[in-house]
mmCIF file of C-alpha atoms in Angstrom:
data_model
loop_
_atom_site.group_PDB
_atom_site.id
_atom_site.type_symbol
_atom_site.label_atom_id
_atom_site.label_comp_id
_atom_site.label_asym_id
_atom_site.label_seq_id
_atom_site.Cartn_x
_atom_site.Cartn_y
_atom_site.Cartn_z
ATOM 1 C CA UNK A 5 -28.528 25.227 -6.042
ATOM 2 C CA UNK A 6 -29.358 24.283 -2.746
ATOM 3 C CA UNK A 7 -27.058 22.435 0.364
ATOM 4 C CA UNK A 8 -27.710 18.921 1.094
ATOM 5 C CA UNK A 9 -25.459 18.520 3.862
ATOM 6 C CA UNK A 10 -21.902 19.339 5.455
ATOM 7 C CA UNK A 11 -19.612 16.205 6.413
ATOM 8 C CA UNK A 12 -16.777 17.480 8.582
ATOM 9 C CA UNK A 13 -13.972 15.741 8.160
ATOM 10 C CA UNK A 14 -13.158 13.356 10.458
ATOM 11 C CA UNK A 15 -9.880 12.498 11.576
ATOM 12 C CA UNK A 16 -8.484 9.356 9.568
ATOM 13 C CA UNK A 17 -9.735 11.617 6.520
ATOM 14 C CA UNK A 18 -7.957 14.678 7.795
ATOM 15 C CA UNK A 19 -4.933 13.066 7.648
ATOM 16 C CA UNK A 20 -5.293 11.124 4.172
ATOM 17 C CA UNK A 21 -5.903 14.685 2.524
ATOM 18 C CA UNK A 22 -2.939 16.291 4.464
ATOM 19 C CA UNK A 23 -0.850 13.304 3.604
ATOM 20 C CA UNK A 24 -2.118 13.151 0.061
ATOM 21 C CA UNK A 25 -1.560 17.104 -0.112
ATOM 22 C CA UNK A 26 2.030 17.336 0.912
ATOM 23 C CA UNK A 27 2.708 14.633 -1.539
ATOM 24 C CA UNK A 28 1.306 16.302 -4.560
ATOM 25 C CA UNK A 29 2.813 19.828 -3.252
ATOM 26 C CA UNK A 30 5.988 17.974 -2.647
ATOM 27 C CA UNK A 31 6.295 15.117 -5.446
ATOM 28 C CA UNK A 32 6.860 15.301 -8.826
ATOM 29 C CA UNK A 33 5.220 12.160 -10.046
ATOM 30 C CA UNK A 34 6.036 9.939 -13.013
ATOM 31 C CA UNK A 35 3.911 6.973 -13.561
ATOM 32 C CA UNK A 36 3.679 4.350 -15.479
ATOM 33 C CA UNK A 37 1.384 0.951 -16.290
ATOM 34 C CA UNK A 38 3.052 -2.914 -16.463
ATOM 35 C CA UNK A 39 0.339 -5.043 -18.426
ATOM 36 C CA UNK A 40 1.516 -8.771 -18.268
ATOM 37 C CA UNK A 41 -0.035 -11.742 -19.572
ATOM 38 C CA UNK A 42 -1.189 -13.556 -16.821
ATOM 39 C CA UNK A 43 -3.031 -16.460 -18.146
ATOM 40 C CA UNK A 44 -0.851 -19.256 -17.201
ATOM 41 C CA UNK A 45 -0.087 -17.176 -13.731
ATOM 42 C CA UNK A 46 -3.735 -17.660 -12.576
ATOM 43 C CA UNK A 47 -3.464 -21.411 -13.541
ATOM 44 C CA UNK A 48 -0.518 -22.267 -11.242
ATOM 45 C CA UNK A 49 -2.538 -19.666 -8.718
ATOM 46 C CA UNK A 50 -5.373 -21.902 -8.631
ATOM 47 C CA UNK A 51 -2.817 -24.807 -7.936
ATOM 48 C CA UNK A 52 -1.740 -23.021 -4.524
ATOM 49 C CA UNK A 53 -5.455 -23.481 -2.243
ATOM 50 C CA UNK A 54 -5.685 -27.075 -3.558
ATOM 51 C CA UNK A 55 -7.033 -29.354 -1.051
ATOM 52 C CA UNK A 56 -7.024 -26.505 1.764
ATOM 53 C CA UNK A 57 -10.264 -26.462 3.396
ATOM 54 C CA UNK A 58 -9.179 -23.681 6.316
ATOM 55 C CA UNK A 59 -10.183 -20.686 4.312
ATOM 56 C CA UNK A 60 -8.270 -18.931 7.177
ATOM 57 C CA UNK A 61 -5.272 -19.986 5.333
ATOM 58 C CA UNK A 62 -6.135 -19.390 1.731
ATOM 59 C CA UNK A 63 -3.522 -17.247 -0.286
ATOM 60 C CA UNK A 64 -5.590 -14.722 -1.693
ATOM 61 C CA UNK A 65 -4.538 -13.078 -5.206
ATOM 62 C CA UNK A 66 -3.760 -9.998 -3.690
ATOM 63 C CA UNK A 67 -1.345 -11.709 -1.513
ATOM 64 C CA UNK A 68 0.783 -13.352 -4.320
ATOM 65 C CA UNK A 69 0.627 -9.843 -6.620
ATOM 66 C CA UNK A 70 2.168 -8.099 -3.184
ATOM 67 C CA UNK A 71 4.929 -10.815 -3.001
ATOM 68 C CA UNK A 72 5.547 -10.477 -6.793
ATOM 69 C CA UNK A 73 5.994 -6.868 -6.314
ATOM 70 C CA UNK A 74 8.289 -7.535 -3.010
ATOM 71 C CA UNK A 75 10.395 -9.666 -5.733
ATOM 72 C CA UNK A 76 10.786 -7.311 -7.727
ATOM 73 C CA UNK A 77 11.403 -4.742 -4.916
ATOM 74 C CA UNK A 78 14.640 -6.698 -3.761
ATOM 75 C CA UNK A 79 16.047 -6.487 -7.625
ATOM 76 C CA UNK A 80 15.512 -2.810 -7.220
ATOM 77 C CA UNK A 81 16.353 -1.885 -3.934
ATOM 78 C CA UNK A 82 16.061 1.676 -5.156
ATOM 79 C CA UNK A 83 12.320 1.461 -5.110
ATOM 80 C CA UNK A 84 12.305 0.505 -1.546
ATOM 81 C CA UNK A 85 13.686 3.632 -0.094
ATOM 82 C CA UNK A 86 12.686 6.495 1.952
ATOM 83 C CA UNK A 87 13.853 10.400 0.238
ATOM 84 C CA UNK A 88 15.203 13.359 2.274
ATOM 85 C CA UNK A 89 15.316 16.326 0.216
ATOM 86 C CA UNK A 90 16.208 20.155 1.261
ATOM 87 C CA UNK A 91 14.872 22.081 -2.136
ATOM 88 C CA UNK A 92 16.597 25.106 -0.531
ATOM 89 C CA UNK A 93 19.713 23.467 -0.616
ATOM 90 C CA UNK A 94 19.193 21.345 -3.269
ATOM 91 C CA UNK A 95 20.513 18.296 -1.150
ATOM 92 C CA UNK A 96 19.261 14.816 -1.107
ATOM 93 C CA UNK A 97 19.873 11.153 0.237
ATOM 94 C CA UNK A 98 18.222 8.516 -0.488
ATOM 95 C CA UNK A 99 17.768 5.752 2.213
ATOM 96 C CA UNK A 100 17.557 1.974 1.092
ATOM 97 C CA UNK A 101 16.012 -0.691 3.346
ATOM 98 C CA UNK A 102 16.634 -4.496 3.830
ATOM 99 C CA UNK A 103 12.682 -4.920 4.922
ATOM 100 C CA UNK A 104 10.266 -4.271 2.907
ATOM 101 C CA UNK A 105 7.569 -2.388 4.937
ATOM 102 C CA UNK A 106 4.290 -2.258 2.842
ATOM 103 C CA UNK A 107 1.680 0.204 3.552
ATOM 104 C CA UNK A 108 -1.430 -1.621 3.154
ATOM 105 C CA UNK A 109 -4.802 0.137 2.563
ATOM 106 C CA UNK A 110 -7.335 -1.957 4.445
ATOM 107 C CA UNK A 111 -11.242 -1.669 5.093
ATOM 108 C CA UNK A 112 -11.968 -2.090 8.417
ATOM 109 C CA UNK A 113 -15.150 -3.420 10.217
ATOM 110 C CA UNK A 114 -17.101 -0.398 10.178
ATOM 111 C CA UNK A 115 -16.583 0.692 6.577
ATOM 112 C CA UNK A 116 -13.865 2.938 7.101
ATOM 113 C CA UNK A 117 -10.357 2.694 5.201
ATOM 114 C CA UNK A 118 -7.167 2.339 7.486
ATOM 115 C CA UNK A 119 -3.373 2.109 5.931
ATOM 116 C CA UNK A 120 -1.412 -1.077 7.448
ATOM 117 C CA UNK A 121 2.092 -1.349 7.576
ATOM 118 C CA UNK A 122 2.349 -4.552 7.136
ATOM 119 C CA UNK A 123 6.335 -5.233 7.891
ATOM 120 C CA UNK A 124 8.683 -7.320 6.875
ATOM 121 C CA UNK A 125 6.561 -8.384 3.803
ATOM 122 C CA UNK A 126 9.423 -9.653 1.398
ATOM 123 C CA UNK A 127 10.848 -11.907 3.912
ATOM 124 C CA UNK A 128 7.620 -13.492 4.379
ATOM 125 C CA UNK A 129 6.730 -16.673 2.477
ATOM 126 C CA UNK A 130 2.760 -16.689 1.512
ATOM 127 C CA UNK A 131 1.550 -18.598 4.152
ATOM 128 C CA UNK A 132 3.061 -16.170 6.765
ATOM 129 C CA UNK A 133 2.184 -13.405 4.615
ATOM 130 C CA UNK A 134 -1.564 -14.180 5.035
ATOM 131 C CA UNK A 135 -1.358 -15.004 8.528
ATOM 132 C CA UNK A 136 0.187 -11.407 9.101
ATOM 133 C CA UNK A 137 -2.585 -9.947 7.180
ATOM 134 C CA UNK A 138 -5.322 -11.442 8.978
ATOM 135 C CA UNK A 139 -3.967 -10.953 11.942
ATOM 136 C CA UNK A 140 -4.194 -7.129 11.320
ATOM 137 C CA UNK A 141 -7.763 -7.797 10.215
ATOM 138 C CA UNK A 142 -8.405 -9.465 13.688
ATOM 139 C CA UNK A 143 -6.788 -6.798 15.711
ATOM 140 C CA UNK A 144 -8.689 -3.747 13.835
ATOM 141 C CA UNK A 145 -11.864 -5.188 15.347
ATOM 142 C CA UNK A 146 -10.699 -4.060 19.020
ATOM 143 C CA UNK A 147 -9.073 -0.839 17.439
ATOM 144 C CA UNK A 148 -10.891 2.726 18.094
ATOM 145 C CA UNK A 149 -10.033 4.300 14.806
ATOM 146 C CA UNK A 150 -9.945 7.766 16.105
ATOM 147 C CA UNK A 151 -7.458 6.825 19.562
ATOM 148 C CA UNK A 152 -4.911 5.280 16.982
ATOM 149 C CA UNK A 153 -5.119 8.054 14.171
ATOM 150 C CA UNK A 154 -4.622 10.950 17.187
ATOM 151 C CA UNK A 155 -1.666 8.699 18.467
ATOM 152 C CA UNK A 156 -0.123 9.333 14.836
ATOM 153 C CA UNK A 157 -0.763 12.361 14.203
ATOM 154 C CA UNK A 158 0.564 13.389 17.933
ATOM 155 C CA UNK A 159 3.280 12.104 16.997
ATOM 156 C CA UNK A 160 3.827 13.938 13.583
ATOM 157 C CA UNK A 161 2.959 17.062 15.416
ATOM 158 C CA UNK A 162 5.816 16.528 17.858
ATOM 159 C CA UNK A 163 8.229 15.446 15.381
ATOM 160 C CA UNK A 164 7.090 19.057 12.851
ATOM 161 C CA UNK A 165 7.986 20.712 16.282
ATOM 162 C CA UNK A 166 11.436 19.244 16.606
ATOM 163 C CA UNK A 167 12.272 20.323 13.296
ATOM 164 C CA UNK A 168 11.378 23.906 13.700
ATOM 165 C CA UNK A 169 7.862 24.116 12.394
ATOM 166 C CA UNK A 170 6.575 25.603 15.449
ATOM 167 C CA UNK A 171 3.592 27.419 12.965
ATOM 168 C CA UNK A 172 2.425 24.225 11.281
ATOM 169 C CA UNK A 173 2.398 22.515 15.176
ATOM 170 C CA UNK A 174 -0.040 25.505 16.301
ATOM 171 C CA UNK A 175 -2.284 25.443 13.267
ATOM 172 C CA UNK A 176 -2.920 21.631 13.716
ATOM 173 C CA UNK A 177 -3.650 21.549 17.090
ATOM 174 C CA UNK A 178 -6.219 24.486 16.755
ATOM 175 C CA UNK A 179 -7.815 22.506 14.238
ATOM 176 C CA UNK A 180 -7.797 19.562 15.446
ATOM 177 C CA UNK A 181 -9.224 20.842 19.026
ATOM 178 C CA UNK A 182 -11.489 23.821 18.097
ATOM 179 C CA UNK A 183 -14.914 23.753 16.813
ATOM 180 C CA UNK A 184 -17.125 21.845 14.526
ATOM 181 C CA UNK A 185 -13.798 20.184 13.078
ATOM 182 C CA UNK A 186 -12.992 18.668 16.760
ATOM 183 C CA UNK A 187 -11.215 15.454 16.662
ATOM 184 C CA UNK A 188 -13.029 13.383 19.431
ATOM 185 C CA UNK A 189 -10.822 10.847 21.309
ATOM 186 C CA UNK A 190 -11.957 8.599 24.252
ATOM 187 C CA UNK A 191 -11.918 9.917 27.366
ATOM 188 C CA UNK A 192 -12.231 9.036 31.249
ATOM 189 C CA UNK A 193 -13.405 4.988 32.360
ATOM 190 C CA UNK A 194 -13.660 4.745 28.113
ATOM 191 C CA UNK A 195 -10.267 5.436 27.368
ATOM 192 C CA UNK A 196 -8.943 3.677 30.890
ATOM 193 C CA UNK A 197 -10.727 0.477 29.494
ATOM 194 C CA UNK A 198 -9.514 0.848 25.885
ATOM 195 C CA UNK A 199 -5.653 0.883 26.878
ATOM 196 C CA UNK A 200 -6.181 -1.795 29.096
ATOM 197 C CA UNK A 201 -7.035 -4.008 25.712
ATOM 198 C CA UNK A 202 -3.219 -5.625 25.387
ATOM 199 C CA UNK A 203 -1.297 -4.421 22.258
ATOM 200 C CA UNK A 204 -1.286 -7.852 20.856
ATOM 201 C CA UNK A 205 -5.236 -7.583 20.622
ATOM 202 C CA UNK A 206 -5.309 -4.119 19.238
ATOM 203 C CA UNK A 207 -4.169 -1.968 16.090
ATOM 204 C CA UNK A 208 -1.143 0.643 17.358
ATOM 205 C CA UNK A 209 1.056 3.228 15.920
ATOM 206 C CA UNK A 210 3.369 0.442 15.579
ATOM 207 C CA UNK A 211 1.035 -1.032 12.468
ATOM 208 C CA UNK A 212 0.153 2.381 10.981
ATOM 209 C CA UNK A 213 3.183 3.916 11.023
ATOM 210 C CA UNK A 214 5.113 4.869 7.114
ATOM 211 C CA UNK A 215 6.370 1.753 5.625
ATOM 212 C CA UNK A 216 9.002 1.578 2.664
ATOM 213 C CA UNK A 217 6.072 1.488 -0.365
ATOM 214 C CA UNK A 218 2.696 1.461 -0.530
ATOM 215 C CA UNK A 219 0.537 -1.035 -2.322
ATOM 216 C CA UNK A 220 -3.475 -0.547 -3.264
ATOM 217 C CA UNK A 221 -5.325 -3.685 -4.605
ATOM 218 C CA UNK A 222 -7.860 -1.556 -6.848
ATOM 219 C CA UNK A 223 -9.098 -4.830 -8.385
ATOM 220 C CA UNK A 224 -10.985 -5.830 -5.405
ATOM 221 C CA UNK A 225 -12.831 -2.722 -4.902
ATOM 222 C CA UNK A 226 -14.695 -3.032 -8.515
ATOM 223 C CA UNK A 227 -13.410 -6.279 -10.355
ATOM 224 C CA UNK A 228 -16.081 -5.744 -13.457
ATOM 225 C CA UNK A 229 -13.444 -2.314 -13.631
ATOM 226 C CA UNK A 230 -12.071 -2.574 -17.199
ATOM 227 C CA UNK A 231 -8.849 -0.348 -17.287
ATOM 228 C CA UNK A 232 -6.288 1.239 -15.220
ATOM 229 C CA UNK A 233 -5.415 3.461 -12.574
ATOM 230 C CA UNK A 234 -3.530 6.697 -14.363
ATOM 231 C CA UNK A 235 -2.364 8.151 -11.058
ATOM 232 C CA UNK A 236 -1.635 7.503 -7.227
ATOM 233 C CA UNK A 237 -0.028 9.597 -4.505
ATOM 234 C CA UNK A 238 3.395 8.828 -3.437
ATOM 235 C CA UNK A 239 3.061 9.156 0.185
ATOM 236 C CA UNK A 240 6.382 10.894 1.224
ATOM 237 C CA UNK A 241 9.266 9.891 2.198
ATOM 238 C CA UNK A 242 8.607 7.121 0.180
ATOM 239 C CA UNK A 243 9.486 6.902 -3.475
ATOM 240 C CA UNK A 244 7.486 4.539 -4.790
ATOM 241 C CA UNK A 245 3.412 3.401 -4.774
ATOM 242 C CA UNK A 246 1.547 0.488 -6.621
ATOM 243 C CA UNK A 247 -1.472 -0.001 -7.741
ATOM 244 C CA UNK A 248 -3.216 -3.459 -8.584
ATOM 245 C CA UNK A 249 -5.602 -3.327 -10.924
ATOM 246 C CA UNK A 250 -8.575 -5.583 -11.833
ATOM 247 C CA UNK A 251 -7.824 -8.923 -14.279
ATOM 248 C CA UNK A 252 -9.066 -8.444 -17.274
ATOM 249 C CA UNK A 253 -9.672 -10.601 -20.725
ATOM 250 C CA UNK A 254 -8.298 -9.570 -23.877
ATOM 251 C CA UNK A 255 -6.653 -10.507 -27.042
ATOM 252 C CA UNK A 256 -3.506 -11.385 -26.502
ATOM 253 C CA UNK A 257 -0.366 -12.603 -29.014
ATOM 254 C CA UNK A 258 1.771 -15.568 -28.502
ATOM 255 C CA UNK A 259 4.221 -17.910 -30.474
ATOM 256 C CA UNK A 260 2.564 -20.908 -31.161
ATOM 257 C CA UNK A 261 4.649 -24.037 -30.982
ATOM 258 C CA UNK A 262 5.117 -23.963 -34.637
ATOM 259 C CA UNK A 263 7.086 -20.854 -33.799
ATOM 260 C CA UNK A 264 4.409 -18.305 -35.413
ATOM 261 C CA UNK A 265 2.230 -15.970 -33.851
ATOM 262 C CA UNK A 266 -1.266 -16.474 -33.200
ATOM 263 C CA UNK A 267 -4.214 -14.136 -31.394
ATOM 264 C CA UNK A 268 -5.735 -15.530 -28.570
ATOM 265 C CA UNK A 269 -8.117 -15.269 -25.531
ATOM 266 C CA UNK A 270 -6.209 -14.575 -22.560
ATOM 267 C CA UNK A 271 -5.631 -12.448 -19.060
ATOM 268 C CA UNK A 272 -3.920 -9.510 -18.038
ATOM 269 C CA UNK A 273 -3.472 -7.222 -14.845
ATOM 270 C CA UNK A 274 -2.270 -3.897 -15.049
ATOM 271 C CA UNK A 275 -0.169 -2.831 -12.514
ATOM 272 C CA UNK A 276 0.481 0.812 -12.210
ATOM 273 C CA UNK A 277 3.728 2.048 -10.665
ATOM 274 C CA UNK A 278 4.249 5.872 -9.680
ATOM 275 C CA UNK A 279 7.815 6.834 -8.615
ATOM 276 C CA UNK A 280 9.456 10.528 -7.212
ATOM 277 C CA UNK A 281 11.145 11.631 -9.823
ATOM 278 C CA UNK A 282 13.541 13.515 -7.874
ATOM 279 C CA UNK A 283 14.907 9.736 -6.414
ATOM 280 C CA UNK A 284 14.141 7.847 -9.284
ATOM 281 C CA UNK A 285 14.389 8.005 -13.325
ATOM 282 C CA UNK A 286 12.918 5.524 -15.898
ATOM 283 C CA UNK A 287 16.211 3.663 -15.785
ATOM 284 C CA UNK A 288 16.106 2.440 -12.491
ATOM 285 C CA UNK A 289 12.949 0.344 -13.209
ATOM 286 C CA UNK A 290 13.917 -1.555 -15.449
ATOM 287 C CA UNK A 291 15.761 -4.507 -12.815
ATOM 288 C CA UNK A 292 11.942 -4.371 -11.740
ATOM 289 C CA UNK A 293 10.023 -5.016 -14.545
ATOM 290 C CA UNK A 294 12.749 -7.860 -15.517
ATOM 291 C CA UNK A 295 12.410 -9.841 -12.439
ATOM 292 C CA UNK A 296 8.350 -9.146 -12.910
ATOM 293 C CA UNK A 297 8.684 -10.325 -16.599
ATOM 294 C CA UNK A 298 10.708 -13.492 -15.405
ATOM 295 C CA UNK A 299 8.241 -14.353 -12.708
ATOM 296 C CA UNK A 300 5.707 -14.127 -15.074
ATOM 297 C CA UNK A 301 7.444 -16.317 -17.916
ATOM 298 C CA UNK A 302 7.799 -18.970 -15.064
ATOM 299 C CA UNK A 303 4.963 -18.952 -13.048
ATOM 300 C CA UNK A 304 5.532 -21.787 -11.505
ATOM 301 C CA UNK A 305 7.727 -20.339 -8.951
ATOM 302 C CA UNK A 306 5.189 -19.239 -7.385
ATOM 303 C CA UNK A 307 4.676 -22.651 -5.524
ATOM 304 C CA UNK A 308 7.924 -22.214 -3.741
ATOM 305 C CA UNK A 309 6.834 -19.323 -2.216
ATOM 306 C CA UNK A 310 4.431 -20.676 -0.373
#
């Protein structure tokens, strides 16, 4: 067997795998997959970009799935919560939000993946919802990926030190500044010029920092996809992370208006919800999946939304 190559990891992928480690060292996950009809849903979706020429301001799918799930969010204020938890002691608290922060993978400009917290989302009618997104998309342009990730992870660092963890501080700044596995970070007139770019033109610590959930649109990375995603990492201290999958055509059964069931040719999108089971049990789901399974019944409310 012979080596084709070594790719050191660089630093928005060192933190992904530490992130994504501590939450499968840390999180017992339950999951679980919503499959609604959505057939009539992407008729009344169709309705919403109507006559709007701007595609600046078109409400993309993935927009209206993340307000559905911010719905259903705010009849489940459970799921939008951040966990402590001291195994040691066996004490936990679980803190509830009024905003719901989403943490927003996005691919920026030069292929690389970034996770936005978009804030505020559920507050947000569609319009503004999109104009926030894009917004982000703008700024990411002027944003040296590296400068912002170090800014976070500085940060992290400092606040591991606080709390005591004066061996995990050491190890991660040797990593991060020895060697091959060097984290390289703008220096001298390069860095002077970068932080002279105003905030308002640039990604920040501000828009990457943890947000109350975290939702993935895997449908728009492969839409041909047919199935679902079986697992995603909780990213701690939240309790919650969704997954959007691709739309898909199936055979579906409805009641005719004869009152019988017939099969038929219709839509669904999986959604797939993991939760911490130390915060959260089956039951406290279910206020979720009921506003979901309204919205769905009705989709019509989606225009006022927008």
């Amino acid at each position: 067997m012979a080596l084709t190559g070594e790719h050191h990891f660089g630093i928005a992928r060192k933190i992904v795998s530490n992130m994504t480690s501590e939450s499968w060292e840390q999180i017992p996950h339950a999951t679980l997959t919503y499959e609604p009809d959505v057939t009539e849903f992407l008729k009344e979706y169709k309705k919403l970009n109507e006559g709007n020429t701007d595609k600046s301001k078109k409400i993309t799918i993935n927009t209206v799935m993340i307000k559905i799930i911010c719905e259903g969010l705010k009849a489940a204020p459970k799921l939008n919560a951040h966990l402590e938890f001291n195994r040691r002691l066996v004490r936990g608290c679980l803190k509830t939000y009024d905003h719901i922060d989403v943490s927003m993978p996005m691919v920026l400009p030069n292929g690389e993946m970034m996770t936005i917290n978009m804030h505020d989302m559920g507050n947000k009618t569609m319009s503004e919802m999109t104009a926030a997104i894009n917004d982000s998309a703008r700024r990411a342009k002027n944003t040296d990926l590296n400068e912002v990730m170090f800014e976070v992870s500085l940060d992290n660092t400092l606040t591991a030190l606080k709390h005591g963890k004066i061996a995990q501080t050491v190890n991660r700044l040797y990593g991060s500044k020895t060697g091959k596995h060097k984290v390289k970070t703008l220096s001298g007139k390069a860095k002077k010029e970068y932080y002279a770019i105003p905030e308002t033109e640039r990604l920040t610590k501000h828009d990457i920092e943890q947000g109350t959930t975290t939702i993935t649109n895997l449908g728009s990375i492969y839409r041909p996809f047919r199935g679902s995603c079986a697992l995603l990492e909780i990213i701690p201290p939240q309790v919650t992370a969704f997954a959007i999958n691709a739309t898909q055509k199936k055979p579906l059964i409805r009641t005719n208006e004869n009152g019988e069931e017939e099969i038929y040719i219709g839509y669904t999108m999986p959604l797939t919800v993991a939760m911490d089971h130390r915060a959260l049990d089956y039951g406290d789901m279910v206020p979720f999946f009921q506003r979901l399974d309204e919205i769905f019944a009705d989709p019509s409310i989606i225009h006022s939304w927008k």
